[in-house]
Amino acid sequence: MESYYVTTPIYYVNDEPHLGHIYTTIAADVLARYQRMAGRDVFFLTGVDEHGQKVQQAAEARGIEPIELANQVVERYQSLWPELAITNDDFIRTSSDRHRRGVQAMWRRLENAGAIYKGFYEDWYCVPCETYWTETQLNDADCWEEKHCPDCKRAVEKVQEESYFFRLSAYQDRLLEYINANPDFIGPASRRNEVLRFVESGLNDLSVSRTTFSWGVPVPGDEKHVIYVWIDALTNYLSALGFPDQELPKYWPADVHLIGKDILRFHAIYWPCMLMAADLPLPQRLFAHGWWTVEGEKMSKSKGNALRPADLLEQYDADVIRYFLLREVPFGQDGDFSFSAMKQRYNSDLANDVGNLLNRSLAMLNKYRDGVLAEPGDEQAVDRTLIADVEGMQRDVAAHMNKQAFHLALERISVVVRHGNRYVEENAPWSLAKAGDEARLNTVLYHLAETLRLVALQLMPFMPGKMSAMLNQIQGAELMSQTLTFASHGGWGLLKPGHQCEKPQPLFPRMD
């Protein structure tokens, strides 16, 4: 069986879970669910980044140990994911022994490859971003006068200490060659171009150890040094799979790392160069999504508008949240969240379109046939056109999902739903019943039931709870007890004459 490995970034424990965290995790979960239904052996990883100076400082500010802070936040993530129907296979913590062994093994591989040397670091460091900056870079970004970070605009601090360095510059040409030879390695295209420009401007060797704090993984053989938090964090994608006990773990390389655009450079430059130096395969794809604002404003602690998942779940079902976040904005672009937009999307796509097609189709099937599908009669052109649209949808959704184009996948499904509602109007089952055209009525009702079933199958990764309920009304509990795959359940005509459908139960009641 072909494997599929999808990851989220590991989330910082000095921050509460918010809209940005659930966005990435929901996207990864949808990919994982879709690929499982496509018959692949899926491994879906998420977790937390517990190390680094900013975590230590956050813990000190609260008067607790860093591990206590980490434990509190980890519990919040681990209790939240089931509420959002997240089906991760593992949850990695950078404080775990298995991860520590993986990081130290990665360090030794880099050291043995001659990619690490000892020196002295004197330049600028942004603690919140965990990013090093040269004076030239600060000047070029017009950040020198106020000495603030070009990325987060917060103050940078002068660092002067003995340090180990990674020979990042030695891999510049090789990385450029790889990105150019693999156009799908970084998505979307705008982020790929951003990385290319950065690498082409020249890479400097990277300071990869600190001696001014202790919360992290010690350098093997020189424990007064703590390994740079990004070497530590990035190695999670391997340590969770059993590295170094398995030098090349089963699911490696990753099929896709999903990340926010703010950590693109670390994943698209540091990580592939580390893997090249360690003589390990590179991930197949990195995809950097955009940021969400809330009601037109950037989320921030100072404004108190960092939308909490609990606030969303109080007002909307988890499936509706999942649908909205991946339907409303092209994955990769920035978007603005508002409750009014969510309500509008819910009413237009789900209540008016999906819910309407389900309710009217099953209501007519129960009214005219007591819920039992009869043998369909001869197909007409309008029937064949509907079938072709459904089958085209299945192919198109697969292509969109391989590109992480969730909004296009959902729009393609919506095209079929709208087609189904037009099909009802064009064929008017109520008129067929009144005219006594039993054969044609049987055909129309059958085609509606099959369309609904196959639409629900494609929507299942996005809205697993709602679509399970929808399929249960169409297929019944016995069929729903089976493992749903596109290969075994995706063909047209699997509902047999004589099959009993349930009476419609509204899944998406309209919101006024």
Coordinates of C-alpha atoms in Angstrom, one line a residue:
M1 CA 0.0 0.0 0.0
E2 CA 1.3 3.4 -0.9
S3 CA 2.2 5.6 2.1
Y4 CA 1.3 9.2 2.6
Y5 CA 2.8 11.5 5.3
V6 CA 1.3 14.9 6.2
T7 CA 2.5 17.2 8.9
T8 CA 1.5 20.4 10.6
P9 CA 4.2 22.6 12.1
I10 CA 4.7 22.0 15.8
Y11 CA 3.0 24.8 17.7
Y12 CA 4.7 27.0 20.3
V13 CA 3.7 26.4 23.9
N14 CA 4.0 30.0 24.9
D15 CA 0.7 30.7 23.0
E16 CA -2.8 29.5 23.4
P17 CA -4.5 27.6 20.5
H18 CA -6.2 30.1 18.2
L19 CA -7.7 30.4 14.7
G20 CA -4.3 30.1 13.0
H21 CA -3.5 26.8 14.7
I22 CA -6.8 25.2 13.9
Y23 CA -6.6 26.3 10.3
T24 CA -3.4 24.4 9.6
T25 CA -4.5 21.4 11.6
I26 CA -7.9 21.1 9.9
A27 CA -6.2 21.4 6.5
A28 CA -3.9 18.6 7.4
D29 CA -6.7 16.5 8.7
V30 CA -8.7 16.9 5.5
L31 CA -5.7 15.8 3.5
A32 CA -5.2 12.8 5.8
R33 CA -8.8 11.7 5.6
Y34 CA -8.9 12.1 1.9
Q35 CA -5.8 10.1 1.3
R36 CA -7.0 7.3 3.6
M37 CA -10.2 7.2 1.5
A38 CA -8.0 7.1 -1.6
G39 CA -6.5 3.8 -0.2
R40 CA -3.2 5.1 1.1
D41 CA -1.4 4.2 4.3
V42 CA -1.5 7.6 6.0
F43 CA 0.6 9.0 8.9
F44 CA -0.6 12.4 10.1
L45 CA 1.6 14.2 12.6
T46 CA 1.1 17.3 14.7
G47 CA 2.6 18.4 18.0
V48 CA 4.2 21.2 20.1
D49 CA 7.5 23.0 20.1
E50 CA 8.5 23.3 23.8
H51 CA 12.1 24.5 23.7
G52 CA 13.8 27.9 23.2
Q53 CA 14.5 31.1 24.9
K54 CA 11.1 32.6 24.5
V55 CA 9.4 29.6 26.1
Q56 CA 11.9 29.8 29.0
Q57 CA 11.2 33.6 29.4
A58 CA 7.4 33.0 29.2
A59 CA 7.6 30.4 32.0
E60 CA 9.8 32.6 34.2
A61 CA 7.4 35.5 33.8
R62 CA 4.7 33.2 35.3
G63 CA 7.0 31.9 38.0
I64 CA 6.9 28.3 36.8
E65 CA 9.3 25.8 35.1
P66 CA 9.2 25.6 31.3
I67 CA 8.0 22.0 31.4
E68 CA 5.0 23.1 33.6
L69 CA 4.0 25.7 31.0
A70 CA 4.4 23.1 28.3
N71 CA 2.3 20.6 30.1
Q72 CA -0.5 23.1 30.5
V73 CA -0.6 24.1 26.8
V74 CA -0.2 20.5 25.6
E75 CA -3.3 19.5 27.5
R76 CA -5.3 22.3 25.7
Y77 CA -4.2 21.1 22.3
Q78 CA -4.8 17.5 23.0
S79 CA -8.3 18.1 24.3
L80 CA -9.1 20.5 21.5
W81 CA -8.3 18.2 18.5
P82 CA -11.1 15.7 19.1
E83 CA -13.6 18.6 19.3
L84 CA -12.6 19.5 15.8
A85 CA -12.6 15.9 14.5
I86 CA -8.8 15.9 14.1
T87 CA -7.5 12.4 13.4
N88 CA -3.7 12.8 14.0
D89 CA -1.8 9.5 14.3
D90 CA 0.8 11.0 16.6
F91 CA 1.5 14.1 18.7
I92 CA 5.2 14.9 19.1
R93 CA 6.6 16.8 22.0
T94 CA 10.1 18.3 21.7
S95 CA 10.6 17.6 25.4
S96 CA 10.2 13.8 24.9
D97 CA 13.2 11.4 25.1
R98 CA 12.5 10.1 21.6
H99 CA 12.7 13.5 20.2
R100 CA 15.9 14.4 22.1
R101 CA 17.6 11.3 20.7
G102 CA 16.5 12.3 17.2
V103 CA 17.8 15.8 17.5
Q104 CA 21.2 14.7 18.9
A105 CA 21.5 12.1 16.2
M106 CA 20.8 14.7 13.5
W107 CA 23.5 16.9 15.1
R108 CA 26.0 14.1 14.9
R109 CA 25.2 13.5 11.2
L110 CA 25.7 17.1 10.4
E111 CA 28.9 17.1 12.4
N112 CA 30.2 14.0 10.8
A113 CA 29.5 15.4 7.4
G114 CA 31.7 18.4 8.2
A115 CA 28.7 20.7 8.1
I116 CA 29.2 22.1 11.6
Y117 CA 32.1 24.1 13.0
K118 CA 32.8 26.1 16.2
G119 CA 33.2 29.9 16.1
F120 CA 32.0 33.1 17.8
Y121 CA 28.7 34.8 17.1
E122 CA 28.3 38.6 17.3
D123 CA 25.2 40.0 15.8
W124 CA 21.4 40.4 16.3
Y125 CA 18.8 38.0 17.4
C126 CA 15.0 38.2 17.6
V127 CA 13.8 36.1 20.5
P128 CA 10.0 35.9 19.5
C129 CA 10.9 34.8 15.9
E130 CA 14.0 32.8 17.0
T131 CA 15.7 34.4 14.0
Y132 CA 19.3 35.7 13.6
W133 CA 19.8 39.0 11.7
T134 CA 23.0 40.6 10.5
E135 CA 23.4 44.4 10.7
T136 CA 23.3 44.5 6.8
Q137 CA 20.0 42.7 6.8
L138 CA 18.5 45.1 9.3
N139 CA 19.8 48.0 7.3
D140 CA 18.3 46.6 4.1
A141 CA 14.9 46.2 5.7
D142 CA 15.0 49.8 7.2
C143 CA 15.0 48.3 10.7
W144 CA 18.5 49.3 11.9
E145 CA 17.6 52.7 13.4
E146 CA 15.1 51.3 15.8
K147 CA 16.7 47.8 15.9
H148 CA 13.6 45.8 15.4
C149 CA 13.0 42.5 13.6
P150 CA 12.0 42.8 9.9
D151 CA 9.5 40.0 10.3
C152 CA 7.6 40.7 13.6
K153 CA 8.8 44.4 14.2
R154 CA 9.7 43.6 17.8
A155 CA 13.1 44.5 19.3
V156 CA 16.2 42.5 18.4
E157 CA 19.0 42.0 20.9
K158 CA 22.7 42.0 20.5
V159 CA 24.2 38.5 21.0
Q160 CA 27.9 37.9 21.6
E161 CA 28.8 34.3 22.5
E162 CA 30.7 31.2 21.5
S163 CA 28.6 29.3 19.0
Y164 CA 28.5 26.3 16.6
F165 CA 27.7 27.2 13.0
F166 CA 26.0 25.2 10.3
R167 CA 27.6 25.7 6.8
L168 CA 24.4 26.9 5.2
S169 CA 26.3 28.8 2.5
A170 CA 27.8 25.6 1.2
Y171 CA 24.4 24.3 0.2
Q172 CA 23.1 27.5 -1.6
D173 CA 23.8 26.4 -5.2
R174 CA 22.5 22.8 -4.5
L175 CA 19.3 24.2 -3.0
L176 CA 18.7 26.6 -5.9
E177 CA 19.2 23.7 -8.4
Y178 CA 16.8 21.5 -6.5
I179 CA 14.0 24.2 -6.3
N180 CA 14.4 25.0 -10.0
A181 CA 14.3 21.3 -10.9
N182 CA 11.3 20.6 -8.7
P183 CA 8.7 23.3 -9.4
D184 CA 6.1 21.7 -7.0
F185 CA 8.5 21.5 -4.1
I186 CA 7.2 24.8 -2.6
G187 CA 3.7 26.0 -2.9
P188 CA 2.0 28.3 -3.7
A189 CA 4.1 29.7 -6.6
S190 CA 4.4 33.1 -4.9
R191 CA 6.1 31.5 -1.9
R192 CA 8.4 29.6 -4.2
N193 CA 9.5 32.8 -5.8
E194 CA 10.0 34.4 -2.5
V195 CA 12.4 31.6 -1.4
L196 CA 14.3 31.7 -4.7
R197 CA 14.9 35.5 -4.3
F198 CA 16.1 35.0 -0.8
V199 CA 18.5 32.2 -1.7
E200 CA 19.8 34.0 -4.7
S201 CA 20.7 37.0 -2.6
G202 CA 23.2 34.8 -0.7
L203 CA 23.1 32.5 2.3
N204 CA 25.2 33.0 5.4
D205 CA 26.4 30.3 7.7
L206 CA 23.9 29.9 10.6
S207 CA 24.6 30.0 14.3
V208 CA 23.1 26.8 15.6
S209 CA 23.8 26.8 19.4
R210 CA 23.3 29.1 22.4
T211 CA 25.0 29.2 25.8
T212 CA 22.8 31.9 27.4
F213 CA 19.9 29.7 28.4
S214 CA 19.4 26.0 29.1
W215 CA 15.8 25.0 28.0
G216 CA 16.6 22.8 25.0
V217 CA 18.5 19.8 23.7
P218 CA 22.2 19.9 24.7
V219 CA 24.9 19.6 22.0
P220 CA 26.2 16.1 22.3
G221 CA 29.8 16.2 23.8
D222 CA 29.5 19.9 24.7
E223 CA 26.5 20.3 26.9
K224 CA 27.0 24.0 27.9
H225 CA 25.7 24.6 24.4
V226 CA 22.0 24.2 23.6
I227 CA 21.1 23.2 20.0
Y228 CA 19.4 26.0 18.0
V229 CA 15.7 25.7 18.4
W230 CA 15.0 25.4 14.7
I231 CA 17.3 22.4 14.2
D232 CA 15.5 21.0 17.3
A233 CA 12.0 21.8 15.9
L234 CA 12.5 20.7 12.3
T235 CA 13.9 17.3 13.4
N236 CA 10.5 16.5 14.8
Y237 CA 9.3 15.3 11.4
L238 CA 11.9 12.5 11.6
S239 CA 12.0 11.8 15.3
A240 CA 8.2 11.1 15.4
L241 CA 8.8 8.4 12.8
G242 CA 11.4 6.5 14.8
F243 CA 14.6 8.3 13.7
P244 CA 17.4 7.5 14.6
D245 CA 16.4 3.9 15.5
Q246 CA 15.2 3.7 11.9
E247 CA 17.7 5.6 9.8
L248 CA 15.2 6.0 7.0
P249 CA 11.8 5.7 8.7
K250 CA 8.9 4.0 6.8
Y251 CA 6.9 7.2 6.0
W252 CA 9.8 9.4 5.1
P253 CA 10.1 11.6 3.0
A254 CA 7.0 13.6 3.9
D255 CA 4.5 14.1 1.1
V256 CA 3.6 17.5 2.4
H257 CA 4.6 19.8 5.2
L258 CA 1.8 22.3 5.8
I259 CA 3.0 25.5 7.4
G260 CA 2.2 29.2 7.9
K261 CA 4.0 31.7 5.7
D262 CA 5.8 33.1 8.7
I263 CA 8.0 30.0 9.0
L264 CA 8.6 29.4 5.3
R265 CA 12.3 30.3 5.3
F266 CA 13.1 27.8 8.1
H267 CA 11.3 25.0 6.2
A268 CA 12.2 25.9 2.7
I269 CA 15.9 26.8 3.3
Y270 CA 17.2 25.5 6.6
W271 CA 15.4 22.2 6.5
P272 CA 16.3 21.0 3.0
C273 CA 19.9 22.1 3.6
M274 CA 20.1 20.2 6.8
L275 CA 18.7 17.1 5.1
M276 CA 21.2 17.5 2.2
A277 CA 24.0 17.7 4.7
A278 CA 22.7 14.7 6.6
D279 CA 22.3 12.7 3.4
L280 CA 18.6 12.2 3.9
P281 CA 15.8 12.6 1.3
L282 CA 14.0 15.9 1.1
P283 CA 10.2 16.2 1.6
Q284 CA 8.1 16.1 -1.5
R285 CA 6.3 19.4 -0.9
L286 CA 6.1 22.3 1.4
F287 CA 2.9 24.4 1.3
A288 CA 2.7 27.8 3.1
H289 CA -0.8 29.1 3.7
G290 CA -1.7 32.7 4.5
W291 CA -2.9 34.4 7.7
W292 CA -6.3 35.2 9.0
T293 CA -7.4 38.6 10.2
V294 CA -10.6 38.8 12.4
E295 CA -13.2 41.3 11.4
G296 CA -10.6 43.2 9.3
E297 CA -8.0 43.4 12.1
K298 CA -4.8 41.4 12.6
M299 CA -5.0 39.0 15.5
S300 CA -2.9 40.1 18.5
K301 CA -2.8 39.6 22.3
S302 CA -2.8 43.3 22.8
K303 CA -6.1 43.7 20.9
G304 CA -7.5 40.7 22.5
N305 CA -9.0 39.5 19.2
A306 CA -7.1 36.2 18.8
L307 CA -10.2 34.2 18.1
R308 CA -10.3 31.2 20.4
P309 CA -11.6 27.8 19.1
A310 CA -14.0 27.7 22.1
D311 CA -15.7 30.8 20.9
L312 CA -16.2 29.3 17.4
L313 CA -17.4 25.9 18.8
E314 CA -20.0 27.7 21.0
Q315 CA -21.7 29.0 17.8
Y316 CA -21.0 26.5 15.1
D317 CA -20.6 22.8 14.6
A318 CA -17.0 21.7 14.1
D319 CA -17.9 20.5 10.6
V320 CA -19.2 23.9 9.6
I321 CA -16.0 25.6 10.9
R322 CA -13.9 23.1 8.9
Y323 CA -15.9 23.8 5.7
F324 CA -15.8 27.5 6.1
L325 CA -12.1 27.9 6.7
L326 CA -11.2 25.8 3.6
R327 CA -13.9 27.1 1.3
E328 CA -13.9 30.8 2.0
V329 CA -10.3 31.7 1.1
P330 CA -7.9 30.1 -1.4
F331 CA -5.4 28.1 0.7
G332 CA -2.1 30.1 0.4
Q333 CA -3.8 33.5 0.5
D334 CA -4.6 35.7 3.5
G335 CA -8.3 35.9 4.6
D336 CA -10.5 37.7 6.9
F337 CA -12.8 35.9 9.4
S338 CA -16.1 37.3 10.3
F339 CA -19.2 35.6 11.8
S340 CA -21.4 37.3 9.2
A341 CA -19.3 35.7 6.4
M342 CA -19.5 32.4 8.1
K343 CA -23.3 32.6 8.4
Q344 CA -23.6 33.7 4.8
R345 CA -21.4 30.8 3.5
Y346 CA -23.3 28.3 5.7
N347 CA -26.7 29.4 4.4
S348 CA -25.7 29.7 0.7
D349 CA -23.6 26.5 0.3
L350 CA -24.9 24.2 3.0
A351 CA -28.4 25.1 3.9
N352 CA -29.6 26.3 0.5
D353 CA -27.6 23.9 -1.7
V354 CA -26.5 20.7 0.0
G355 CA -29.3 20.6 2.6
N356 CA -32.0 21.5 0.1
L357 CA -31.0 18.8 -2.4
L358 CA -30.9 16.2 0.4
N359 CA -34.2 17.2 1.9
R360 CA -36.2 17.5 -1.2
S361 CA -34.8 14.4 -2.9
L362 CA -35.4 12.1 0.1
A363 CA -38.8 13.7 0.8
M364 CA -39.9 12.9 -2.7
L365 CA -38.5 9.4 -2.6
N366 CA -40.5 8.8 0.6
K367 CA -43.6 10.5 -0.7
Y368 CA -43.7 8.6 -4.0
R369 CA -41.9 5.4 -3.2
D370 CA -42.0 5.0 0.6
G371 CA -38.2 5.6 0.5
V372 CA -37.5 2.5 -1.7
L373 CA -35.4 2.9 -4.8
A374 CA -37.0 1.3 -7.8
E375 CA -35.3 0.0 -11.0
P376 CA -34.4 3.1 -13.1
G377 CA -35.7 3.2 -16.6
D378 CA -33.9 4.3 -19.8
E379 CA -31.5 7.1 -19.3
Q380 CA -32.0 10.3 -21.2
A381 CA -29.3 12.9 -22.1
V382 CA -30.0 14.9 -19.0
D383 CA -29.3 11.9 -16.8
R384 CA -26.0 11.1 -18.6
T385 CA -25.0 14.7 -18.3
L386 CA -25.5 14.5 -14.5
I387 CA -23.5 11.3 -14.3
A388 CA -20.7 12.8 -16.3
D389 CA -20.6 15.8 -14.0
V390 CA -20.4 13.6 -10.9
E391 CA -17.6 11.5 -12.4
G392 CA -15.7 14.6 -13.5
M393 CA -16.1 16.0 -10.0
Q394 CA -14.3 12.9 -8.6
R395 CA -11.3 13.3 -10.9
D396 CA -11.1 17.1 -10.5
V397 CA -11.3 16.9 -6.7
A398 CA -8.4 14.4 -6.6
A399 CA -6.3 16.8 -8.7
H400 CA -7.1 19.8 -6.5
M401 CA -6.4 17.9 -3.3
N402 CA -3.0 16.9 -4.6
K403 CA -2.3 20.7 -5.0
Q404 CA -3.8 21.6 -1.6
A405 CA -6.4 23.7 -3.5
F406 CA -9.2 23.0 -1.0
H407 CA -11.4 25.9 -2.1
L408 CA -11.3 24.6 -5.7
A409 CA -12.2 21.1 -4.6
L410 CA -15.1 22.4 -2.6
E411 CA -16.3 24.6 -5.4
R412 CA -16.2 21.7 -7.8
I413 CA -18.4 19.7 -5.5
S414 CA -20.7 22.7 -5.2
V415 CA -21.0 22.7 -9.0
V416 CA -22.5 19.2 -8.8
V417 CA -24.8 20.1 -6.0
R418 CA -26.2 23.0 -7.9
H419 CA -26.5 20.7 -11.0
G420 CA -28.5 18.3 -8.8
N421 CA -30.9 21.1 -7.7
R422 CA -31.3 22.2 -11.4
Y423 CA -32.0 18.5 -12.3
V424 CA -34.9 18.5 -9.8
E425 CA -36.4 21.6 -11.4
E426 CA -35.8 20.4 -15.0
N427 CA -37.3 17.0 -14.4
A428 CA -40.1 18.0 -11.9
P429 CA -40.7 14.6 -10.1
W430 CA -44.0 16.0 -8.8
S431 CA -45.2 16.5 -12.4
L432 CA -44.0 13.0 -13.4
A433 CA -45.9 11.5 -10.4
K434 CA -49.1 13.4 -11.3
A435 CA -48.8 12.3 -15.0
G436 CA -48.3 8.7 -13.9
D437 CA -44.9 8.4 -15.7
E438 CA -43.6 5.8 -13.3
A439 CA -40.5 4.7 -15.2
R440 CA -39.2 8.3 -15.6
L441 CA -40.0 9.1 -12.0
N442 CA -38.0 6.0 -10.9
T443 CA -35.0 7.1 -13.0
V444 CA -35.0 10.7 -11.7
L445 CA -35.3 9.6 -8.0
Y446 CA -32.5 7.1 -8.5
H447 CA -30.2 9.6 -10.1
L448 CA -30.8 12.0 -7.2
A449 CA -30.0 9.4 -4.6
E450 CA -26.8 8.4 -6.3
T451 CA -25.7 12.0 -6.8
L452 CA -26.2 12.7 -3.1
R453 CA -24.3 9.6 -2.1
L454 CA -21.3 10.5 -4.2
V455 CA -21.4 14.2 -3.2
A456 CA -21.4 13.1 0.5
L457 CA -18.4 10.8 -0.2
Q458 CA -16.3 13.7 -1.6
L459 CA -17.4 16.0 1.3
M460 CA -16.6 13.4 3.9
P461 CA -13.0 14.5 4.6
F462 CA -14.2 18.1 5.1
M463 CA -17.3 17.4 7.2
P464 CA -17.0 13.9 8.6
G465 CA -19.8 14.2 11.1
K466 CA -22.4 15.8 8.9
M467 CA -21.5 13.6 5.9
S468 CA -21.7 10.4 8.0
A469 CA -25.2 11.5 9.0
M470 CA -26.1 12.3 5.4
L471 CA -24.8 8.9 4.1
N472 CA -26.7 7.2 6.9
Q473 CA -29.9 8.7 5.5
I474 CA -29.1 7.5 2.0
Q475 CA -27.2 4.2 2.5
G476 CA -28.4 3.1 5.9
A477 CA -26.4 2.0 9.0
E478 CA -25.3 -1.3 7.5
L479 CA -23.4 0.2 4.6
M480 CA -22.0 3.0 6.9
S481 CA -20.4 0.3 9.0
Q482 CA -18.0 -0.4 6.1
T483 CA -14.7 1.4 5.6
L484 CA -15.5 4.1 3.0
T485 CA -13.0 4.3 0.2
F486 CA -13.3 5.9 -3.2
A487 CA -12.3 2.6 -4.9
S488 CA -15.0 0.6 -3.2
H489 CA -17.8 3.2 -2.9
G490 CA -17.0 5.8 -5.5
G491 CA -18.6 4.2 -8.6
W492 CA -21.9 5.2 -10.0
G493 CA -24.8 2.7 -9.6
L494 CA -23.8 1.0 -6.3
L495 CA -27.3 1.7 -4.8
K496 CA -29.4 -1.3 -5.8
P497 CA -33.1 -1.2 -6.7
G498 CA -35.0 -2.2 -3.6
H499 CA -32.7 -0.2 -1.3
Q500 CA -34.5 1.6 1.5
C501 CA -33.5 5.2 2.2
E502 CA -34.4 7.0 5.4
K503 CA -36.8 9.9 5.8
P504 CA -34.9 13.2 5.5
Q505 CA -33.5 14.7 8.7
P506 CA -32.4 18.3 8.2
L507 CA -28.6 18.5 8.5
F508 CA -28.2 22.2 7.8
P509 CA -31.2 24.2 9.1
R510 CA -31.1 27.7 7.7
M511 CA -29.8 30.4 10.1
D512 CA -31.8 33.6 10.1

